[in-house]
CSV table of C-alpha atoms in Angstrom, one decimal:
chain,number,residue,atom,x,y,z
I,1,UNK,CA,15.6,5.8,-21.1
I,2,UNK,CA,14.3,4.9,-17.7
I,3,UNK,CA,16.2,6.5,-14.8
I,4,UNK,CA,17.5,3.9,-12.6
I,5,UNK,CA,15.4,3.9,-8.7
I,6,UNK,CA,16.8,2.9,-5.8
I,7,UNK,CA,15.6,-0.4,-4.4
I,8,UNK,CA,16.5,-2.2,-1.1
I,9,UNK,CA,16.8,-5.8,-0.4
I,10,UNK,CA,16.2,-7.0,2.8
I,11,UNK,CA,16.8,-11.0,2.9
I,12,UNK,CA,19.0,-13.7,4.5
I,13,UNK,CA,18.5,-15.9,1.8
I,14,UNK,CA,21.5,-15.8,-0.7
I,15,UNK,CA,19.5,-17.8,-3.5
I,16,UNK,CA,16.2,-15.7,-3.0
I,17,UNK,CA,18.3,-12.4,-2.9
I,18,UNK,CA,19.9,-12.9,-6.2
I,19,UNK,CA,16.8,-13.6,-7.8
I,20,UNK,CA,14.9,-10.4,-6.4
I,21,UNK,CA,18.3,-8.9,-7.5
I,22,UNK,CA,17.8,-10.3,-10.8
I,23,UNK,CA,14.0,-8.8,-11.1
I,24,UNK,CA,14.3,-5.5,-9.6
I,25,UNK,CA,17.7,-4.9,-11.7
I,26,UNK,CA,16.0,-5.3,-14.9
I,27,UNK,CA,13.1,-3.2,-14.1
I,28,UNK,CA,15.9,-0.6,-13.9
I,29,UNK,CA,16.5,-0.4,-10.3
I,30,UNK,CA,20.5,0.4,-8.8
I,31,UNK,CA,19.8,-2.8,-5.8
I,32,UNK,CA,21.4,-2.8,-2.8
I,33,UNK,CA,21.2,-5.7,-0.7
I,34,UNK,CA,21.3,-6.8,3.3
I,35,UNK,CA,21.2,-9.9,5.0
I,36,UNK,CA,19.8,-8.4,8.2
I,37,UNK,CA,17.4,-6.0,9.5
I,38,UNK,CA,20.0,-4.0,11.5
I,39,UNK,CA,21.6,-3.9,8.2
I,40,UNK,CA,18.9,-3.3,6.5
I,41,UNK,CA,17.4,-0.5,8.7
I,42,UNK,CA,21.5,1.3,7.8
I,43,UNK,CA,21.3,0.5,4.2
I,44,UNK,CA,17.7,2.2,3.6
I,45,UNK,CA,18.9,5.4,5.7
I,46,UNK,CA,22.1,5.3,3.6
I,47,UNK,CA,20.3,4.9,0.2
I,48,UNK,CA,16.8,6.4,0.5
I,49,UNK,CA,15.1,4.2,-2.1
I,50,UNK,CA,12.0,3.8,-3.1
I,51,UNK,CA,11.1,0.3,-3.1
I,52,UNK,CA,12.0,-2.4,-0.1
I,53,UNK,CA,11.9,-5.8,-0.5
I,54,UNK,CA,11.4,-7.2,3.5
I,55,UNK,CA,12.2,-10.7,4.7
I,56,UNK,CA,9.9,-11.2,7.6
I,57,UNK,CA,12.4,-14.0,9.7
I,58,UNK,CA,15.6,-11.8,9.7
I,59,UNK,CA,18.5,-13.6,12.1
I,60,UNK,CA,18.5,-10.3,14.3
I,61,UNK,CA,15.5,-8.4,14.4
I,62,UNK,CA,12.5,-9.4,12.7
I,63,UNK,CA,10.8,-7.8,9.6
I,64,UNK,CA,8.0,-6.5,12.1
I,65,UNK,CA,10.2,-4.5,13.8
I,66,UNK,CA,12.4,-3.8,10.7
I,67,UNK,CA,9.5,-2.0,9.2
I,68,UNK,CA,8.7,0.1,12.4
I,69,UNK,CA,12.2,1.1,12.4
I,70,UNK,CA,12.3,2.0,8.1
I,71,UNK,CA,8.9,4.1,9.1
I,72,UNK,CA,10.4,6.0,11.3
I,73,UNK,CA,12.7,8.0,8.8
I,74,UNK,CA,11.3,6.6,5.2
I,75,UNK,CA,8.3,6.7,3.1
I,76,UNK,CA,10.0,4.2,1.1
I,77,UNK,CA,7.1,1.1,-0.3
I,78,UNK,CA,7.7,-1.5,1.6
I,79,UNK,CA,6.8,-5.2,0.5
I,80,UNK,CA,6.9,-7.8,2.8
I,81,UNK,CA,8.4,-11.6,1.7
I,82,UNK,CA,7.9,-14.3,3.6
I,83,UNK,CA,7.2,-17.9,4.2
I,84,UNK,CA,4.8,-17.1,6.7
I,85,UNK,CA,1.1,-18.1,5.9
I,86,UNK,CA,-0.9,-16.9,8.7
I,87,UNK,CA,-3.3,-14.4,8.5
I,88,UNK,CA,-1.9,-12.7,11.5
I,89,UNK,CA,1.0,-12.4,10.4
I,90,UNK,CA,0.0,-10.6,7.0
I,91,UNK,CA,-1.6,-8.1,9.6
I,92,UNK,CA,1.1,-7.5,11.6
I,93,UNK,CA,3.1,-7.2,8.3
I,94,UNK,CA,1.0,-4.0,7.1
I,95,UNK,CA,0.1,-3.1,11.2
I,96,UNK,CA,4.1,-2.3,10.9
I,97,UNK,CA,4.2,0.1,8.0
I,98,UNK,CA,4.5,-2.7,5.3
I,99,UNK,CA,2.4,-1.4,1.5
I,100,UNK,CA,2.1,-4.8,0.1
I,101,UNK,CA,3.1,-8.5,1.8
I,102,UNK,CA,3.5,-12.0,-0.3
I,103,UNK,CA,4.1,-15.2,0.6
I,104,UNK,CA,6.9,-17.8,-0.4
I,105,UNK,CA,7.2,-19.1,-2.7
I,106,UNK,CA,6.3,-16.3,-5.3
I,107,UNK,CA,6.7,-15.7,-8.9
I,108,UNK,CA,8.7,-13.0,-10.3
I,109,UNK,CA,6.1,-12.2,-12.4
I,110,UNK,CA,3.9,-11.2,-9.1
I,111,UNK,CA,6.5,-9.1,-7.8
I,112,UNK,CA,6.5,-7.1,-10.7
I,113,UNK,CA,3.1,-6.4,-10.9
I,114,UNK,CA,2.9,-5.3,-7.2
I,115,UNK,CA,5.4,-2.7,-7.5
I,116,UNK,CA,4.2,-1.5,-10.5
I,117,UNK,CA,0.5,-1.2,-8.6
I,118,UNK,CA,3.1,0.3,-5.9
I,119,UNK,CA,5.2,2.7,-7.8
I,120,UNK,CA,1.7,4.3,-9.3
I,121,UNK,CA,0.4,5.6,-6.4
I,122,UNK,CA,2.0,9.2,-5.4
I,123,UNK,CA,4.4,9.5,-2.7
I,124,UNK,CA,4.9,12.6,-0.4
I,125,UNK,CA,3.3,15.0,-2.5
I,126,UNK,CA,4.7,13.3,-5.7
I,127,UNK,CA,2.8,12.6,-9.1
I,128,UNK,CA,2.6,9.3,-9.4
I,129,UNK,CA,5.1,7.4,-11.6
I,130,UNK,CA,3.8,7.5,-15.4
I,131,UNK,CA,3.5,4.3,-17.6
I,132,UNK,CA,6.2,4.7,-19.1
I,133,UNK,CA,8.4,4.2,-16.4
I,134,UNK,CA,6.5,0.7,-15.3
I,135,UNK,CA,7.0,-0.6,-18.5
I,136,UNK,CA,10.5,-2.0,-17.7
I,137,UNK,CA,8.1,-4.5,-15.4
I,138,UNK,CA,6.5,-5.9,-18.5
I,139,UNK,CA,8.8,-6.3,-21.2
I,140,UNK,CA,11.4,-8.0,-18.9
I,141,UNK,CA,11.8,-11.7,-19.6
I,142,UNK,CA,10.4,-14.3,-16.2
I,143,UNK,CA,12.7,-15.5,-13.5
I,144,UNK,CA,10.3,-18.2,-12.6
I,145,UNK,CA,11.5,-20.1,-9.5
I,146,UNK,CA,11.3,-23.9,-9.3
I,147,UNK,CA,8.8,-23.6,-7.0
I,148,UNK,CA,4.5,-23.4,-7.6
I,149,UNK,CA,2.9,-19.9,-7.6
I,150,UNK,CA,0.9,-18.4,-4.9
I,151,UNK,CA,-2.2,-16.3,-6.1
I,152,UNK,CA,-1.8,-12.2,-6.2
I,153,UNK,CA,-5.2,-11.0,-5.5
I,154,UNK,CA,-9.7,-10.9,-6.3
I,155,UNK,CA,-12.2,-9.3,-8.0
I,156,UNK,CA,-15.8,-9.0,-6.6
I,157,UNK,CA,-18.4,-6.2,-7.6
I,158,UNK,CA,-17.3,-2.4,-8.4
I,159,UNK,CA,-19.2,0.0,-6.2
I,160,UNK,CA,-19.9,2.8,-8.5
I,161,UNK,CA,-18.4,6.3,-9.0
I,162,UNK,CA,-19.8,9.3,-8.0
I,163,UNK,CA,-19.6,13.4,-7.8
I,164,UNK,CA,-17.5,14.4,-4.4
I,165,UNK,CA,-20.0,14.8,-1.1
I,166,UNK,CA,-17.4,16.0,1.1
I,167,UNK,CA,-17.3,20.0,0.7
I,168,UNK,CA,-13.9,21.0,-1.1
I,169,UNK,CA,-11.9,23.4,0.3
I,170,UNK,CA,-10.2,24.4,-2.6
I,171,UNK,CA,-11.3,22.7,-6.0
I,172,UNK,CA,-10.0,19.4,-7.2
I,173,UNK,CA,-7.4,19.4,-4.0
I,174,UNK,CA,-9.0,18.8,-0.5
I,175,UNK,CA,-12.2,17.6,0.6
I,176,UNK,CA,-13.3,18.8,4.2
I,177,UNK,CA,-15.5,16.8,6.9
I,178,UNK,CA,-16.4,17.9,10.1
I,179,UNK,CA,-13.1,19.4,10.8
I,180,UNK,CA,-11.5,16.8,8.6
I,181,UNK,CA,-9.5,17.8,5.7
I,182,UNK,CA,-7.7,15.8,3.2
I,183,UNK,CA,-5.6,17.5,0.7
I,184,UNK,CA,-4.7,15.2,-2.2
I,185,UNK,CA,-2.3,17.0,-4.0
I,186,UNK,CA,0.5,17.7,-0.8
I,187,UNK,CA,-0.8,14.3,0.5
I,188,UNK,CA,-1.7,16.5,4.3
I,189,UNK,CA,-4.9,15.7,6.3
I,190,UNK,CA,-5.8,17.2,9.4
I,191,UNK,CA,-8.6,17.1,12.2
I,192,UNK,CA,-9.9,20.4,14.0
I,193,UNK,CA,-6.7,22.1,12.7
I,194,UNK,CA,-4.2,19.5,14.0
I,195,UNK,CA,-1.8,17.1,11.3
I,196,UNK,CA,-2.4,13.5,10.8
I,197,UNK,CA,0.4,11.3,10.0
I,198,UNK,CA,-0.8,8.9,7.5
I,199,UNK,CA,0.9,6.0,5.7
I,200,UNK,CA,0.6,6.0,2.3
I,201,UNK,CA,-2.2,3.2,2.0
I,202,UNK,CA,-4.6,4.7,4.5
I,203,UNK,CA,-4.5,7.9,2.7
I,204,UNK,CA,-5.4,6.6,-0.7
I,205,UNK,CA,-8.4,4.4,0.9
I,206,UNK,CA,-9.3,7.7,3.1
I,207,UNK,CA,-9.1,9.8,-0.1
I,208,UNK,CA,-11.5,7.2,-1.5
I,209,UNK,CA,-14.1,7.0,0.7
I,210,UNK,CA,-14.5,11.5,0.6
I,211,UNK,CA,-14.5,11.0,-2.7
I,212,UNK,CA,-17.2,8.4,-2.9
I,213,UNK,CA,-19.2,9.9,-0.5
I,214,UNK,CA,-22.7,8.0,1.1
I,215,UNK,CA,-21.6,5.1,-1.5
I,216,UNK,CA,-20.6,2.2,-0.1
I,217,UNK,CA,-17.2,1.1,-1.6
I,218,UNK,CA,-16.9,-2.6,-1.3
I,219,UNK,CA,-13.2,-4.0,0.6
I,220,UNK,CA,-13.2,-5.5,-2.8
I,221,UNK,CA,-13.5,-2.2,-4.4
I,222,UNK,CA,-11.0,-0.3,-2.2
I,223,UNK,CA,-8.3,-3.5,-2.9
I,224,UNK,CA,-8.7,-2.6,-6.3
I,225,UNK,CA,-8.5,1.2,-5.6
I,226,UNK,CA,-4.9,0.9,-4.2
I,227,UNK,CA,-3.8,-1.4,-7.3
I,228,UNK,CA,-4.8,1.9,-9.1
I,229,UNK,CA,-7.3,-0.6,-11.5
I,230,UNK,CA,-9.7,1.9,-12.5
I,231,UNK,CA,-12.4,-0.7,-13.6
I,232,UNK,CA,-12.6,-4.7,-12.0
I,233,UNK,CA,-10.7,-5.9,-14.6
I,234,UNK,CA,-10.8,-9.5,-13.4
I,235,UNK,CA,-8.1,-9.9,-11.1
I,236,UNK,CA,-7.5,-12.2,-7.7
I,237,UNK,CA,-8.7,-10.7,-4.8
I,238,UNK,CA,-8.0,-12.8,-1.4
I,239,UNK,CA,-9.7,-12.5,1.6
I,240,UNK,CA,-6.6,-11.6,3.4
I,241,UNK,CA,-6.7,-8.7,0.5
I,242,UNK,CA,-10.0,-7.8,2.1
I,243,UNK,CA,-9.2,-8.2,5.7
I,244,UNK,CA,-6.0,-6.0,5.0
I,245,UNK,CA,-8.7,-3.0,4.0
I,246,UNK,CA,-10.2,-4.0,7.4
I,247,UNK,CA,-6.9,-3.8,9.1
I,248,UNK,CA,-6.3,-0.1,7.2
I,249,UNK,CA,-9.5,1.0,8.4
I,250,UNK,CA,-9.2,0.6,11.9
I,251,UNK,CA,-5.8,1.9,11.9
I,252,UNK,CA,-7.1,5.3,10.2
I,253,UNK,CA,-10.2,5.4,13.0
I,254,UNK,CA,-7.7,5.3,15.7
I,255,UNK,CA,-5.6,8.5,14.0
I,256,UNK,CA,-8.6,10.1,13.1
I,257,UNK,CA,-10.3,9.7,16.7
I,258,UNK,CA,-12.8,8.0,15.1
I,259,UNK,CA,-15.1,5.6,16.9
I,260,UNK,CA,-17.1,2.6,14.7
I,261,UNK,CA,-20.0,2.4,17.6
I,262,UNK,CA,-20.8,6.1,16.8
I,263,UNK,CA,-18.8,7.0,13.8
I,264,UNK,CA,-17.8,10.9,12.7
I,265,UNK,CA,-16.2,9.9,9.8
I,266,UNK,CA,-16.7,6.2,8.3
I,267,UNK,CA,-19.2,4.0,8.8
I,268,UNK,CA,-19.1,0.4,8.2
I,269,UNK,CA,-21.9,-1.2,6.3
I,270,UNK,CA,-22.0,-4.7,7.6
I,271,UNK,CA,-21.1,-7.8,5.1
I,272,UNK,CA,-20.2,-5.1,1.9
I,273,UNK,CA,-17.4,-2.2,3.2
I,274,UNK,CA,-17.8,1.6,4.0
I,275,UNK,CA,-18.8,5.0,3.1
I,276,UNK,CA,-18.9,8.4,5.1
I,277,UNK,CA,-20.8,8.5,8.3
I,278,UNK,CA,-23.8,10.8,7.8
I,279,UNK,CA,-23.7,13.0,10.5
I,280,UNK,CA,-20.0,13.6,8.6
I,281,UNK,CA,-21.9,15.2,5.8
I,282,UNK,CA,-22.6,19.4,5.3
């Protein structure tokens, strides 16, 4: 038996709050729900789950600063719903601490699928959460909503894999570059001896890149990294996907110190994605 998880939703929509109610209750979460973000922001302190579910037009404050707020006191994933098209404001969305952000209308089917990417990845030092426990996505029947679909994600070429560049400190558990070290297993990274607060997202695409080395990973590539898809197995990627790595990428420059003219630590390669700057290599 699946142990029930915590999940939060954060919506003022009564219709659209039972049906996430509906979908995250038979994937085995215990739901609470909030029709605020001031509400919202009590309930996740209250209940410490690990999903969120985040309207972006809340009647108080919005799902921007909702997330900034969570952040502050949660690793919880946080997935943004919303109406709201605009590329800028997907940016925003993960600029604020969001994992994940779809639009309205979505089907259930989509929602599962992005918490089950979600709920693999490790949080705070944690192993990931095994198959078994995503299955309850799966097997569940559809709640699909009266209204039309809007597409998940892409799938463009698969940079290949390769042996780790970066020196490792200790084997299989940190990589170290020019004063940068990255410790997978207690999820830590540090500059020159210093901590780096990462989210969750930018240390799995940072992890990626030491791993890979001078091979370029394609934002295709990296999209598909986070989903935890080991091969390109075919599925959507958008370009707001792709411009979310972008987004990612300069938010981990600007922790790391890093600077894209003269870069210590990634390098973009125009028109494909990134790799390790070589003057970062030993």
């Amino acid at each position: 038996m699946v142990p029930a998880r915590v999940a939060v939703i954060i919506e003022d929509d009564g219709d659209i709050r039972e049906l996430i109610r509906a979908v995250l209750t038979q994937a085995g979460f215990e739901v609470y729900a909030a029709a605020s973000g001031v509400e919202g922001v009590s309930t996740v302190r209250e209940s410490n789950p690990t999903v969120v579910t985040l309207d972006l037009g809340l009647p108080d404050i919005d799902g921007f600063e909702t997330a900034r707020q969570i952040r502050q006191f949660s690793d919880a994933y946080i997935i943004m719903l919303t109406a709201r098209a605009e590329e800028l404001d997907t940016l925003l969305g993960l600029e604020s601490g969001a994992d994940d952000y779809i639009t309205k209308p979505f089907r259930p089917r989509e929602l599962r699928a992005r918490i089950t990417a979600m709920l693999r990845r490790p949080r705070n030092g944690q192993v990931p959460v095994v198959a078994e426990e995503t299955e309850a996505f799966d097997r569940e029947p559809d709640l699909e909503p009266a209204t039309p679909s809007v597409p998940a994600s892409s799938s463009p070429e698969s940079a290949p894999r390769q042996s780790v560049v970066a020196a490792p400190v200790e084997e299989d558990s940190a990589y170290c570059h020019n004063g940068l070290v990255l410790n997978h297993r207690t999820r830590t990274t540090e500059v020159d001896g210093a901590p780096i607060e990462l989210t969750r997202t930018e240390f799995d695409l940072l992890h990626a890149l030491l791993e890979s080395g001078r091979v370029v990973r394609s934002k295709a590539d990296l999209v598909r990294r986070l989903r935890y898809e080991e091969y390109d197995t075919g599925s959507f990627i958008s370009d707001a996907d792709e411009r979310a790595i972008e987004v990612h990428v300069g938010n981990l420059r600007r922790k790391l110190g890093d600077d894209s003219r003269s870069p210590k630590y990634l390098e973009t390669v125009r028109g494909v994605g990134y790799r390790l700057a070589p003057n970062a290599l030993r």
